[in-house]
CSV table of C-alpha atoms in Angstrom, one decimal:
chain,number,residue,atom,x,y,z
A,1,UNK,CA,-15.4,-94.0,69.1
A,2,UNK,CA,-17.0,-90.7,68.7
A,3,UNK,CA,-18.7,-91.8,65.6
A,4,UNK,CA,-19.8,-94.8,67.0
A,5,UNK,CA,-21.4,-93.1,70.0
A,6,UNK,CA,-22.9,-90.3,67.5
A,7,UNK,CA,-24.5,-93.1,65.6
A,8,UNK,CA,-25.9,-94.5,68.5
A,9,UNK,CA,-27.2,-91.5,70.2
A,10,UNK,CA,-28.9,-91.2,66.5
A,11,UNK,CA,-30.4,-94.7,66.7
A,12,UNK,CA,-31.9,-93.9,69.8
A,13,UNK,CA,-33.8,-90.7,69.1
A,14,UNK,CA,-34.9,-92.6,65.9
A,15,UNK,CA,-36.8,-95.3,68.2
A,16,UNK,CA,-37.9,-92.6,70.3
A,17,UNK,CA,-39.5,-90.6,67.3
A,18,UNK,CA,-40.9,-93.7,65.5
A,19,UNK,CA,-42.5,-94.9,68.7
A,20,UNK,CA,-43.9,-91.8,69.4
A,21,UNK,CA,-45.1,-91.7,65.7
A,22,UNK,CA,-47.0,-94.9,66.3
A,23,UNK,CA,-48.5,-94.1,69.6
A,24,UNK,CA,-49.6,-91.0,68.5
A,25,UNK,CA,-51.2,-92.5,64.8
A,26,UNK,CA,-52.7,-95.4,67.3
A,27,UNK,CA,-54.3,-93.0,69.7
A,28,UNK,CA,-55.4,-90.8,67.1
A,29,UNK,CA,-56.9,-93.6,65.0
A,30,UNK,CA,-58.3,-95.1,68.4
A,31,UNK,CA,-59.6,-91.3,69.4
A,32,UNK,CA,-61.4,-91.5,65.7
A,33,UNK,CA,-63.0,-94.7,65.8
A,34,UNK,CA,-64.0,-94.2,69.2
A,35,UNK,CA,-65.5,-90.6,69.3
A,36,UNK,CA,-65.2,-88.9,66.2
A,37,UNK,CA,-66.2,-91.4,63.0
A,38,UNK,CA,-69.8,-90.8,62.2
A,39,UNK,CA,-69.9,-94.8,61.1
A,40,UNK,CA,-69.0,-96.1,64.3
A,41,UNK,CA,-71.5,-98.7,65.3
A,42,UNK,CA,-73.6,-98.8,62.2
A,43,UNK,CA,-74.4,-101.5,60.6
A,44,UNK,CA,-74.0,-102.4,56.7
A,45,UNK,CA,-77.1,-104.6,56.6
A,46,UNK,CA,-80.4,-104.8,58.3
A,47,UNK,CA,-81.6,-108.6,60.4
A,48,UNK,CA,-85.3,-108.9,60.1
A,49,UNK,CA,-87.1,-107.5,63.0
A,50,UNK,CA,-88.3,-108.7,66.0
A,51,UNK,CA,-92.3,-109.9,64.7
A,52,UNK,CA,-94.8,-107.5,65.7
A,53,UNK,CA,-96.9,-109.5,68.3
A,54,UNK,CA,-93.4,-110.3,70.0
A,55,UNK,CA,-93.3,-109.6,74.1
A,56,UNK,CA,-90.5,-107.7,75.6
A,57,UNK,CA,-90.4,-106.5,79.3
A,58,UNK,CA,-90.9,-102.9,79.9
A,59,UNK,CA,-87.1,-102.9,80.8
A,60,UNK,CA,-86.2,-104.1,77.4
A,61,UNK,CA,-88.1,-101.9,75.4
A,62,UNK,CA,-87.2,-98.7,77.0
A,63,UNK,CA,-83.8,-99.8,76.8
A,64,UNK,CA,-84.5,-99.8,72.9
A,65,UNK,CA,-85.6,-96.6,73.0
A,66,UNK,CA,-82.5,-95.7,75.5
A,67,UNK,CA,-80.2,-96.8,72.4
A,68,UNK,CA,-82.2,-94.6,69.3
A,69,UNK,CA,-81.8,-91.7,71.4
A,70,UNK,CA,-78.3,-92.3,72.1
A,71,UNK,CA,-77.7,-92.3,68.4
A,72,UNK,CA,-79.6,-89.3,68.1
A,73,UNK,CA,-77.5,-87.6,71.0
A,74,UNK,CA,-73.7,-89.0,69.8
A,75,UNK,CA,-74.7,-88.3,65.7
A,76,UNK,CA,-77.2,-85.8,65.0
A,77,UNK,CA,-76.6,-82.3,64.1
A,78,UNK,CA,-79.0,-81.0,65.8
A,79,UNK,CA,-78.4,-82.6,69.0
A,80,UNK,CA,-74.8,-81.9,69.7
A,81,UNK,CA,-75.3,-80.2,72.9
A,82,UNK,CA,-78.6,-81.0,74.3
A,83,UNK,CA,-81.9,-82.9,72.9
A,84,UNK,CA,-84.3,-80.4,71.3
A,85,UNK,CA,-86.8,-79.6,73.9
A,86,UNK,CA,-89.8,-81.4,71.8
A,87,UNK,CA,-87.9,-84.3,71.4
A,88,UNK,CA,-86.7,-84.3,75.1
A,89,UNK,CA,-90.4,-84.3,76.2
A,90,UNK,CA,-91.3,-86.9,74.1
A,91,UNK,CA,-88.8,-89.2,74.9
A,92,UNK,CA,-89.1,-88.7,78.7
A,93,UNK,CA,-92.7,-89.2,78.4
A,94,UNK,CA,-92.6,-92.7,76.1
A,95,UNK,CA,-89.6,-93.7,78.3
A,96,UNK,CA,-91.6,-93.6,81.1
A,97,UNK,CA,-94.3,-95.2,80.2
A,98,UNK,CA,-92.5,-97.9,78.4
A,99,UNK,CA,-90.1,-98.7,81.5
A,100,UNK,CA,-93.5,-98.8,83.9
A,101,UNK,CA,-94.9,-101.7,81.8
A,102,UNK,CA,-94.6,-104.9,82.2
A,103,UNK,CA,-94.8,-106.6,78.8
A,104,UNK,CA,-94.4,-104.1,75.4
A,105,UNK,CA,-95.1,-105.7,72.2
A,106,UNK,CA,-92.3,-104.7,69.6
A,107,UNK,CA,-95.6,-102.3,67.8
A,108,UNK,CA,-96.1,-100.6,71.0
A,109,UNK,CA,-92.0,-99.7,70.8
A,110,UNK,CA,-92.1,-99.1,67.0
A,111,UNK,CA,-94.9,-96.4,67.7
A,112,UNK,CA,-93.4,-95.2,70.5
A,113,UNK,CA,-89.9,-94.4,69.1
A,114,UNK,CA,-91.8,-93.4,66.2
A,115,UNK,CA,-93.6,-90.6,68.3
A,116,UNK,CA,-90.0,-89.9,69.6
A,117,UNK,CA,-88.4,-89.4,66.2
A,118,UNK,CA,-91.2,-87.3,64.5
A,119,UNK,CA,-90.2,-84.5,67.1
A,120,UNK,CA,-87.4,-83.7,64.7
A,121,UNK,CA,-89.0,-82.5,61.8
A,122,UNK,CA,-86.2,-84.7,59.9
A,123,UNK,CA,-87.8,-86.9,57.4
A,124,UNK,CA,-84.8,-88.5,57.0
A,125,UNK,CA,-84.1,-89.6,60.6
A,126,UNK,CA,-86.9,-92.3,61.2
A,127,UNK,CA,-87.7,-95.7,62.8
A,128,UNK,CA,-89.3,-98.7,61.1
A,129,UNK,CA,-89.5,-102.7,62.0
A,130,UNK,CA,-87.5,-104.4,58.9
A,131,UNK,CA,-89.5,-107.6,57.3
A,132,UNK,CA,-88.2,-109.2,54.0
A,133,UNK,CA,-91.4,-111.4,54.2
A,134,UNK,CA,-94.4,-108.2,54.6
A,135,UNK,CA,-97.6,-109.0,53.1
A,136,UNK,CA,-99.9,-106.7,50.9
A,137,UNK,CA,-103.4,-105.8,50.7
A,138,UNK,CA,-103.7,-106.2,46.8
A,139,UNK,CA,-104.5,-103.0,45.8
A,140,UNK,CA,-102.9,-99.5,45.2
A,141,UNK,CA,-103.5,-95.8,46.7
A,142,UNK,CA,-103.2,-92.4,45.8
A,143,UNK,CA,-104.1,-89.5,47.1
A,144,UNK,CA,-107.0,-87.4,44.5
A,145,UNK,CA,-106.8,-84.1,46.5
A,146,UNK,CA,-108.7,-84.9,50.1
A,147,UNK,CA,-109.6,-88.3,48.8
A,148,UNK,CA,-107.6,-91.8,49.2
A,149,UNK,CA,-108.4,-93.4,46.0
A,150,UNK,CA,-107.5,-97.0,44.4
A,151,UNK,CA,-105.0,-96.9,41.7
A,152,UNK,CA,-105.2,-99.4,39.0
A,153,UNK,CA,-107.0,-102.9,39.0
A,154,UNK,CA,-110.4,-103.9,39.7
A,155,UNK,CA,-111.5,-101.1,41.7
A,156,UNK,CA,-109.4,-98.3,39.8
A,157,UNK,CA,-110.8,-94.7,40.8
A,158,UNK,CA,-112.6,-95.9,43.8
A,159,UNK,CA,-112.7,-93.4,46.9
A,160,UNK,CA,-111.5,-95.5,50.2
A,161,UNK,CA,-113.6,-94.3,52.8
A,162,UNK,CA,-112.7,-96.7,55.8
A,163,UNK,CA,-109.9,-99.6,56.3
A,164,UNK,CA,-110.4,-102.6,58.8
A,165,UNK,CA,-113.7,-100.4,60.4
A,166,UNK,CA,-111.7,-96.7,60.8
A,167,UNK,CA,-111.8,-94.4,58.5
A,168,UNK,CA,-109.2,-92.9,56.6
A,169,UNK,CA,-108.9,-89.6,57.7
A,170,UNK,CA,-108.6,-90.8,61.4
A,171,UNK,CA,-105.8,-93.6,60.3
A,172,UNK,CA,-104.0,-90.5,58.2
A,173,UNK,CA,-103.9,-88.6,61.6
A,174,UNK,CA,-102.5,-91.6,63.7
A,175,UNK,CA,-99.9,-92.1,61.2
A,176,UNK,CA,-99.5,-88.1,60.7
A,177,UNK,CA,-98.4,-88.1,64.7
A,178,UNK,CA,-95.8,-91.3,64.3
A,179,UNK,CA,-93.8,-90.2,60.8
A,180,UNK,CA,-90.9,-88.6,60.6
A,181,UNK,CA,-91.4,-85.6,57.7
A,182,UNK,CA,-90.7,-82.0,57.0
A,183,UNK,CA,-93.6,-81.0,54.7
A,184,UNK,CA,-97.2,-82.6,54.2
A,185,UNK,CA,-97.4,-83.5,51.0
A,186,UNK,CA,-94.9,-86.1,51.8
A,187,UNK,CA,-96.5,-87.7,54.5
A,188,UNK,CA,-99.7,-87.9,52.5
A,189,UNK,CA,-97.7,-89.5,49.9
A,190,UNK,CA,-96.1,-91.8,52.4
A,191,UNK,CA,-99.2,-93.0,53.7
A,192,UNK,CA,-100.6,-93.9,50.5
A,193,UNK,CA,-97.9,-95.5,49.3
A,194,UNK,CA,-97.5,-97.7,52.6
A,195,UNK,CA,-100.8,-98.3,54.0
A,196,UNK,CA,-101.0,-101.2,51.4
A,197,UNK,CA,-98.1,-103.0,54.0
A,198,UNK,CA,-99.6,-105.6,56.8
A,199,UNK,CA,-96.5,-103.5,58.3
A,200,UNK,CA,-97.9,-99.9,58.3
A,201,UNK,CA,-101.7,-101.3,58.8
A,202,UNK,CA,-100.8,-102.3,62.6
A,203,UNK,CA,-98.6,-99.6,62.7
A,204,UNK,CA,-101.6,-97.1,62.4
A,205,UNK,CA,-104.0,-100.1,64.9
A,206,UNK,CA,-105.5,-101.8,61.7
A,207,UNK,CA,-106.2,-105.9,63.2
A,208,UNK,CA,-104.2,-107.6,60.6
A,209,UNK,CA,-105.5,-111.3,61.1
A,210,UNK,CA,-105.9,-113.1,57.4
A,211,UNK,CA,-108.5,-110.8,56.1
A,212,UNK,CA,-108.7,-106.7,56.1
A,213,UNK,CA,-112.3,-104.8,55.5
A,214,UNK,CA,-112.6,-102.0,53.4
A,215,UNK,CA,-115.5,-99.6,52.5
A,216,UNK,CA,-115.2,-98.1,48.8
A,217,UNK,CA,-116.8,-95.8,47.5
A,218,UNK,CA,-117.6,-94.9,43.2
A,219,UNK,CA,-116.9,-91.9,42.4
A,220,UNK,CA,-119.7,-91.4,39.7
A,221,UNK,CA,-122.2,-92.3,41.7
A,222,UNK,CA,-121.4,-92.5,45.1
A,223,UNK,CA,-122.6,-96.4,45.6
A,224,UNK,CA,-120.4,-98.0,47.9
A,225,UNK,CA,-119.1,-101.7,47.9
A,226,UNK,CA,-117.7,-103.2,51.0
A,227,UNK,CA,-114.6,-105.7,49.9
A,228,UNK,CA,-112.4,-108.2,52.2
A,229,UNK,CA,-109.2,-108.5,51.2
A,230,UNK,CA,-106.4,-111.1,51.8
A,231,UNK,CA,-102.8,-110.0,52.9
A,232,UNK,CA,-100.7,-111.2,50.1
A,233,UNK,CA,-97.1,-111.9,49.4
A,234,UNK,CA,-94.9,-109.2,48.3
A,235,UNK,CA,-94.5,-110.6,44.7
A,236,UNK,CA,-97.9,-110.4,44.3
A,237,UNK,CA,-98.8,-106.8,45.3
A,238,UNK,CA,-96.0,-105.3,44.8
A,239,UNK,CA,-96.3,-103.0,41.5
A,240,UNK,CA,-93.6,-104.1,38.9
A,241,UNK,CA,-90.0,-103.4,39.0
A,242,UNK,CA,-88.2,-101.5,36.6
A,243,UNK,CA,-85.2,-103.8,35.2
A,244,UNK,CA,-82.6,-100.3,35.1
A,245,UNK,CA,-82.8,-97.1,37.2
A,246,UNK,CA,-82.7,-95.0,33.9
A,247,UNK,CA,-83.9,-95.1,30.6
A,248,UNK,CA,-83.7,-92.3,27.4
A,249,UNK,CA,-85.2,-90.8,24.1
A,250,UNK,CA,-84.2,-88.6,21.7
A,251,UNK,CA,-86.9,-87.0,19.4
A,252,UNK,CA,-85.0,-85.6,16.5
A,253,UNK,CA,-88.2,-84.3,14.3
A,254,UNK,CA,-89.8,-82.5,17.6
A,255,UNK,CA,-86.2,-81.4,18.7
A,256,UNK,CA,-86.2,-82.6,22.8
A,257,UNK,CA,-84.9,-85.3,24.6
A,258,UNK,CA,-85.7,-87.3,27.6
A,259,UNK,CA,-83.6,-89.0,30.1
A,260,UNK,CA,-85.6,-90.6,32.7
A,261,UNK,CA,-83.7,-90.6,36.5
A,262,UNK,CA,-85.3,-93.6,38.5
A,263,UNK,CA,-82.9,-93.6,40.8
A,264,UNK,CA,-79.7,-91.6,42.1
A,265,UNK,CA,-77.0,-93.8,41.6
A,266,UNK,CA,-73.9,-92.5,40.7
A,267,UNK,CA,-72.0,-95.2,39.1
A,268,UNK,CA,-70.1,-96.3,35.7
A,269,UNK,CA,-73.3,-97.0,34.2
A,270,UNK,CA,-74.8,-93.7,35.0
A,271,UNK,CA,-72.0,-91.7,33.5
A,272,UNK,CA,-71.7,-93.9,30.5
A,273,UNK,CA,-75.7,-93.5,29.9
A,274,UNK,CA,-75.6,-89.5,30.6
A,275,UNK,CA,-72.5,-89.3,27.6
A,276,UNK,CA,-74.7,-91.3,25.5
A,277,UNK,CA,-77.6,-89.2,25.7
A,278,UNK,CA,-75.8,-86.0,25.4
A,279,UNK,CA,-74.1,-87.5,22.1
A,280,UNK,CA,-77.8,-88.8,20.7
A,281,UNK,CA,-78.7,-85.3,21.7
A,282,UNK,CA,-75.9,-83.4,19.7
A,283,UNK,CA,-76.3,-85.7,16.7
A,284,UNK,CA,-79.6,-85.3,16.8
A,285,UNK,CA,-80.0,-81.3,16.2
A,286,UNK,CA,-81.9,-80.9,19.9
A,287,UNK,CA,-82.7,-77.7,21.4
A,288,UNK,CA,-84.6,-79.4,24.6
A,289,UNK,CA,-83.6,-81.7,27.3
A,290,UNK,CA,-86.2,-82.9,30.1
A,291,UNK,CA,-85.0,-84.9,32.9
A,292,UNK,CA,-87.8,-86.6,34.6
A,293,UNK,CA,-87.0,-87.3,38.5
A,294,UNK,CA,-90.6,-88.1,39.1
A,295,UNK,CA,-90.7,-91.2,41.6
A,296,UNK,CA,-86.9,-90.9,42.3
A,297,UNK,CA,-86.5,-91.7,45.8
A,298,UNK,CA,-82.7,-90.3,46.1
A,299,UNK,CA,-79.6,-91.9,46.4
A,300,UNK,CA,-76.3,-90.2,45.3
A,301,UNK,CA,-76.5,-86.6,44.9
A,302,UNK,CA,-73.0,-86.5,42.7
A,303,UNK,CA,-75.3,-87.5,39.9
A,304,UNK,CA,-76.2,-83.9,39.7
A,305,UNK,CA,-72.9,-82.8,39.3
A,306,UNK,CA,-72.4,-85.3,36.6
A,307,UNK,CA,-75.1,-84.0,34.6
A,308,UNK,CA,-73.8,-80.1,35.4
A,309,UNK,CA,-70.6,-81.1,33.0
A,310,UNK,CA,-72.9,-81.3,30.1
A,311,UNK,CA,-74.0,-77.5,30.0
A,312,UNK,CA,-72.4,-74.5,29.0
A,313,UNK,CA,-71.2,-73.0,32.7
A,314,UNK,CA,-67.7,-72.4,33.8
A,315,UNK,CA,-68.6,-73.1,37.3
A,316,UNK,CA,-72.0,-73.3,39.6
A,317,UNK,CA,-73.1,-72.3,43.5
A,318,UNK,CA,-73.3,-74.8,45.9
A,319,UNK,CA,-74.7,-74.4,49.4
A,320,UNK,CA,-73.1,-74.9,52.4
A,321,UNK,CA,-72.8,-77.9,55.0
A,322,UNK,CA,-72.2,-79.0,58.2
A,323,UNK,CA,-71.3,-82.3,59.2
A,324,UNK,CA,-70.9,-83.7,62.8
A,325,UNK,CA,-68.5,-85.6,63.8
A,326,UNK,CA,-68.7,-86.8,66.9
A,327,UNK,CA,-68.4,-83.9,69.3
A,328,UNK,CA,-67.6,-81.3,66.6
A,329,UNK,CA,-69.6,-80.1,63.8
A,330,UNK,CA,-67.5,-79.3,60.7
A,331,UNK,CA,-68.7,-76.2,58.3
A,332,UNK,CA,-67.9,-76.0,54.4
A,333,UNK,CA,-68.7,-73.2,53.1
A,334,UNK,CA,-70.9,-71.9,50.5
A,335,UNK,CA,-69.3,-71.1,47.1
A,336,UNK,CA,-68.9,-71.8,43.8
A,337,UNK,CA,-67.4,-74.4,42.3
A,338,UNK,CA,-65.7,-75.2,39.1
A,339,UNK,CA,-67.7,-77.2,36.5
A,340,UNK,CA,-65.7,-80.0,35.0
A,341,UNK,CA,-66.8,-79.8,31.7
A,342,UNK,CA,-67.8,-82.8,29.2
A,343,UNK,CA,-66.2,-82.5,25.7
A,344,UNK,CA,-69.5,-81.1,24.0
A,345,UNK,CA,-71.9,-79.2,26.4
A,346,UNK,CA,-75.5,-78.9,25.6
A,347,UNK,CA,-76.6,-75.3,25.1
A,348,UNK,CA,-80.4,-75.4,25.0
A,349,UNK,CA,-83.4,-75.6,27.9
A,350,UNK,CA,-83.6,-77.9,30.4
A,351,UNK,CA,-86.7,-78.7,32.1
A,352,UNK,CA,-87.0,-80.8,35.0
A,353,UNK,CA,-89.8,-83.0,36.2
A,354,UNK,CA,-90.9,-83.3,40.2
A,355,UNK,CA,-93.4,-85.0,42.3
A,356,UNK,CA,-94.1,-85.5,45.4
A,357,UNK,CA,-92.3,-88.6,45.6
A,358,UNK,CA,-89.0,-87.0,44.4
A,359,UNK,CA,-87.0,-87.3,47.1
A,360,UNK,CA,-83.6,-86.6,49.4
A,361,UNK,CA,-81.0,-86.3,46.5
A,362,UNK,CA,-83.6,-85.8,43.5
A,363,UNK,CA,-85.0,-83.2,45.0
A,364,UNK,CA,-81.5,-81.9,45.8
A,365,UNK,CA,-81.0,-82.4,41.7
A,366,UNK,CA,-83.7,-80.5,40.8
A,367,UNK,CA,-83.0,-77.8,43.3
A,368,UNK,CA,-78.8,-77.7,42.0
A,369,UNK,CA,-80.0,-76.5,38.8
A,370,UNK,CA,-83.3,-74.2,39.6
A,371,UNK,CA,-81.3,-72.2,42.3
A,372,UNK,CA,-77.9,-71.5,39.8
A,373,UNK,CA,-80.8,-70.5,37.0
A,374,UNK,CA,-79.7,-73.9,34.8
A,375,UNK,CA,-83.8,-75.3,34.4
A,376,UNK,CA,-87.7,-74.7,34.2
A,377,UNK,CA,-88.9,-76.9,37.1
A,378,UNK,CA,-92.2,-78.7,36.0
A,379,UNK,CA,-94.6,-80.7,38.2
A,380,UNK,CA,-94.9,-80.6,42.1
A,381,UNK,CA,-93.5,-79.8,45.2
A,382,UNK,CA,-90.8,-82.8,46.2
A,383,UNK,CA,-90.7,-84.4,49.0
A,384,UNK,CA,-88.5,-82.8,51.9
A,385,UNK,CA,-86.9,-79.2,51.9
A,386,UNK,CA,-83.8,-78.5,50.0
A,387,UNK,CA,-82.3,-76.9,53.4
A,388,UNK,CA,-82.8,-79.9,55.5
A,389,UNK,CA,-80.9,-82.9,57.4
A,390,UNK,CA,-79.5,-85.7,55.2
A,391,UNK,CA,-77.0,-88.3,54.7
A,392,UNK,CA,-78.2,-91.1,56.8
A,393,UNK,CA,-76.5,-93.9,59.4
A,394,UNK,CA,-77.8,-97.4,59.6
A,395,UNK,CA,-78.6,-99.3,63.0
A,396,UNK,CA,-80.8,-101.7,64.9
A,397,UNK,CA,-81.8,-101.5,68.5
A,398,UNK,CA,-80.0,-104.8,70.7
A,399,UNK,CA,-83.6,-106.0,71.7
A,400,UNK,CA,-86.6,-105.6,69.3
A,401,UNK,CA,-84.2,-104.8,66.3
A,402,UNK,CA,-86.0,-102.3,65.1
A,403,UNK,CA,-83.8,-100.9,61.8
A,404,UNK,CA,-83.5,-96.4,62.3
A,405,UNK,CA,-81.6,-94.1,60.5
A,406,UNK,CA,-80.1,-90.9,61.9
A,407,UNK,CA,-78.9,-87.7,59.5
A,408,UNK,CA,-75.2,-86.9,60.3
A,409,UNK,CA,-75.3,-84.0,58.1
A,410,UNK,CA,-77.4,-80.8,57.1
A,411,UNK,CA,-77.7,-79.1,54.1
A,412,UNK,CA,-78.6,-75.7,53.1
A,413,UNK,CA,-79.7,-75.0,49.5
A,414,UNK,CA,-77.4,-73.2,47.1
A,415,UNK,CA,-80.1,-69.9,47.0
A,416,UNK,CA,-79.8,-69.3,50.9
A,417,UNK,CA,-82.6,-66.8,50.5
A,418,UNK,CA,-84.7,-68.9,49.9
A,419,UNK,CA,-83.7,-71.3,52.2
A,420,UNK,CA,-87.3,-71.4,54.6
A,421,UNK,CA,-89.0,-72.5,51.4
A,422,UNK,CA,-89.5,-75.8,49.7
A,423,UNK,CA,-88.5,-76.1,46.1
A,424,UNK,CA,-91.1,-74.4,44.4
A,425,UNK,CA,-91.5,-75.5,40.4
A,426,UNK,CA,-91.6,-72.7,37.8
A,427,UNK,CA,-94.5,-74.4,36.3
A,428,UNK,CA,-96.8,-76.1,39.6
A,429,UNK,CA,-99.0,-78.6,38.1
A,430,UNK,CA,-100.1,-82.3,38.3
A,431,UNK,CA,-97.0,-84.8,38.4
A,432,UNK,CA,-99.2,-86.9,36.2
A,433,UNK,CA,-99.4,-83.7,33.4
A,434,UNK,CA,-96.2,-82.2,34.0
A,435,UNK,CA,-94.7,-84.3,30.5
A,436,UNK,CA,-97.7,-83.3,28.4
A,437,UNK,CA,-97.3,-79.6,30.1
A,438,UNK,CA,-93.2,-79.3,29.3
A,439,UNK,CA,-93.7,-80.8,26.1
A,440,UNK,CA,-96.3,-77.9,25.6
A,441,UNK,CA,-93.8,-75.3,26.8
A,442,UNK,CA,-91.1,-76.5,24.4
A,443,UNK,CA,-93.4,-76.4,21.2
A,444,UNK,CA,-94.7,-73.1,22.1
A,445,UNK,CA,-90.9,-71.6,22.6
């Protein structure tokens, strides 16, 4: 009887601890997904917006706005306790204004939570309306240092003095006050490379009815040519699409090596393509290695990492972090960490290749190995700073669905003294001549 009622007694404190065990995992799982997980609410794919021209009632839209800054209040790292003042200004102001109305058009609330968002200084935390169907004007724009000029085509070194009757420098300042970015050179870039999009003209007040009016200008000598251009389909402005993200040459008689970076995606294929290289390289007798991240937009910054294991280091520094969760910001710490190291390692220079369009994680490649010494950086300035917000959540307001993003993270570069600075190439020259001008620095070593 004694065993029988020990067993029992047993039993019963078993059912007490496993149902405590389960409450506990359930509330703490509910406690995460409630208050804590950085992906709660996001979405996995963007619905096409809300069409430009469509009405909402004042109500609506500043509830739209309500919802981005709510984001921006329960995820961002620089919001955990209370709104930055400039942002809180800005938001109290647009709210206002946009509650007052009586009809907002869904431009009026992209510009307005555009305004909003730009008080940040985050280039990554940004609003846009989401179209799978935008049309193009059919040409292409750079910027040729204070000039927008045509790029390719027809009208290929043309200046672009006005669009739809403004002129540029006026629609480079109304899109300057509505983008989200952390240095210029990026917004320039930005504007050029968007101010094509039916989109981005009405975003910056452009009329875009069937036709769009432009005043060009020839650079030789200075005769200008007004032209009328037809929005277009994507397909047939966009500029061609690279079939793969990467691509690579080996040069055995000049002794260097290129492996081209498109993209940051860290995947099978990227890994298999890097061992391949470094083999080619190896076999090939070569004492140079350039990775060209010109045009890279980001992605996966573990691609760095990847291509770390293929030189001669033991281990590397790496900055620090913090990452929010929910009400709590989590810290790693700055250190070094141990290099994982490929089977044959590549002992000879590196050089890597910037623009200004080398963004997010390809600038945070290049940075990786110019702050641990590892690189000559060639070219110019990337886009955003190395010490900077990052690592980006998806969603869509309820009304307008306007598609945002909001950094959960920010990172500081692995060279902390040098962290108020953007990542400055060894060699500061013309993306368009940094190739030729590595290719000179290797012959002449």
């Amino acid at each position: 009887m004694k065993r029988l009622s020990m067993k029992k007694k047993w039993t019963k404190h078993l059912k007490i601890f496993l149902c405590t065990f389960v409450i506990c995992t359930i509330a703490s799982y509910g406690a995460w997904r409630i208050w804590f997980d950085p992906y709660r609410g996001t979405v996995s794919t963007f619905e096409q917006s809300e069409k430009l021209d469509t009405v909402l009632t004042g109500m609506q839209a500043a509830e739209d706005l309500e919802f981005i800054v709510k984001c921006l209040q329960e995820r961002h790292p620089a919001c955990i306790s209370v709104l930055p003042s400039a942002v809180q200004k800005a938001y109290e102001r647009e709210y206002a204004e946009l509650s007052e109305s009586t009809e907002v058009t869904v431009m009026s609330l992209w510009q307005s939570a555009s305004r909003v968002l730009a008080c940040l200084d985050d280039a990554h935390t940004m609003v846009r309306a989401y179209y799978e169907d935008t049309k193009f004007i059919p040409l292409l724009f750079s910027w040729e240092g204070q000039h927008l000029i045509c790029s390719g085509g027809e009208f290929d070194g043309y200046t672009v003095n006005m669009i739809g009757g403004v002129s540029v420098t006026q629609l480079y300042e109304r899109f300057q006050e509505k983008f989200s970015y952390e240095l210029d050179a990026w917004a320039r870039h930005a504007f050029a490379s968007r101010i094509n999009r039916s989109d981005y003209l009405a975003f910056v007040g452009i009329d875009i009815g069937q036709e769009v009016e432009i005043f060009l200008e020839r650079q030789d000598d200075g005769s200008t040519v007004k032209k009328t251009f037809m929005l277009q389909k994507n397909e047939t402005a966009a500029p061609a699409v690279n079939e793969t993200f990467y691509d690579y040459s080996v040069d055995k008689d000049s002794g260097f090596g290129i492996f081209t970076l498109r993209q940051c995606i860290f995947d099978k294929t990227y890994k298999t393509a890097l061992k391949d290289f470094f083999t080619s390289v190896r076999d090939g007798g070569v004492h140079s290695v350039i990775v060209d991240l010109r045009g890279n937009p980001g992605g996966n910054s573990l691609v760095a990492n990847e291509f770390l294991r293929y030189l001669p280091v033991e281990s590397y520094q790496v900055g620090r972090s913090t990452v929010r969760f929910g009400p709590v910001i989590w810290e790693n710490q700055p250190g070094r960490q141990k290099n994982q190291q490929a089977e044959h390692v590549f002992s000879g220079d590196v050089y890597v290749l910037t623009s200004t369009d080398s963004f997010s994680a390809a600038m945070d490649f290049a940075t990786l190995l110019s702050d641990n010494g590892l690189c000559t950086v060639v070219g110019e300035i990337p886009g955003n700073m190395p010490s900077s917000y990052g690592d980006v959540l998806h969603f869509q307001t309820p009304n307008a669905l306007l598609a945002f993003t909001v950094s959960y993270k920010y990172f500081m570069r692995p060279d902390e003294s040098k962290s108020n600075l953007p990542l400055l190439p060894d060699v500061q020259i013309s993306a368009n001549d940094a190739l030729e001008e590595a290719l000179r620095l290797i012959h002449n070593d």
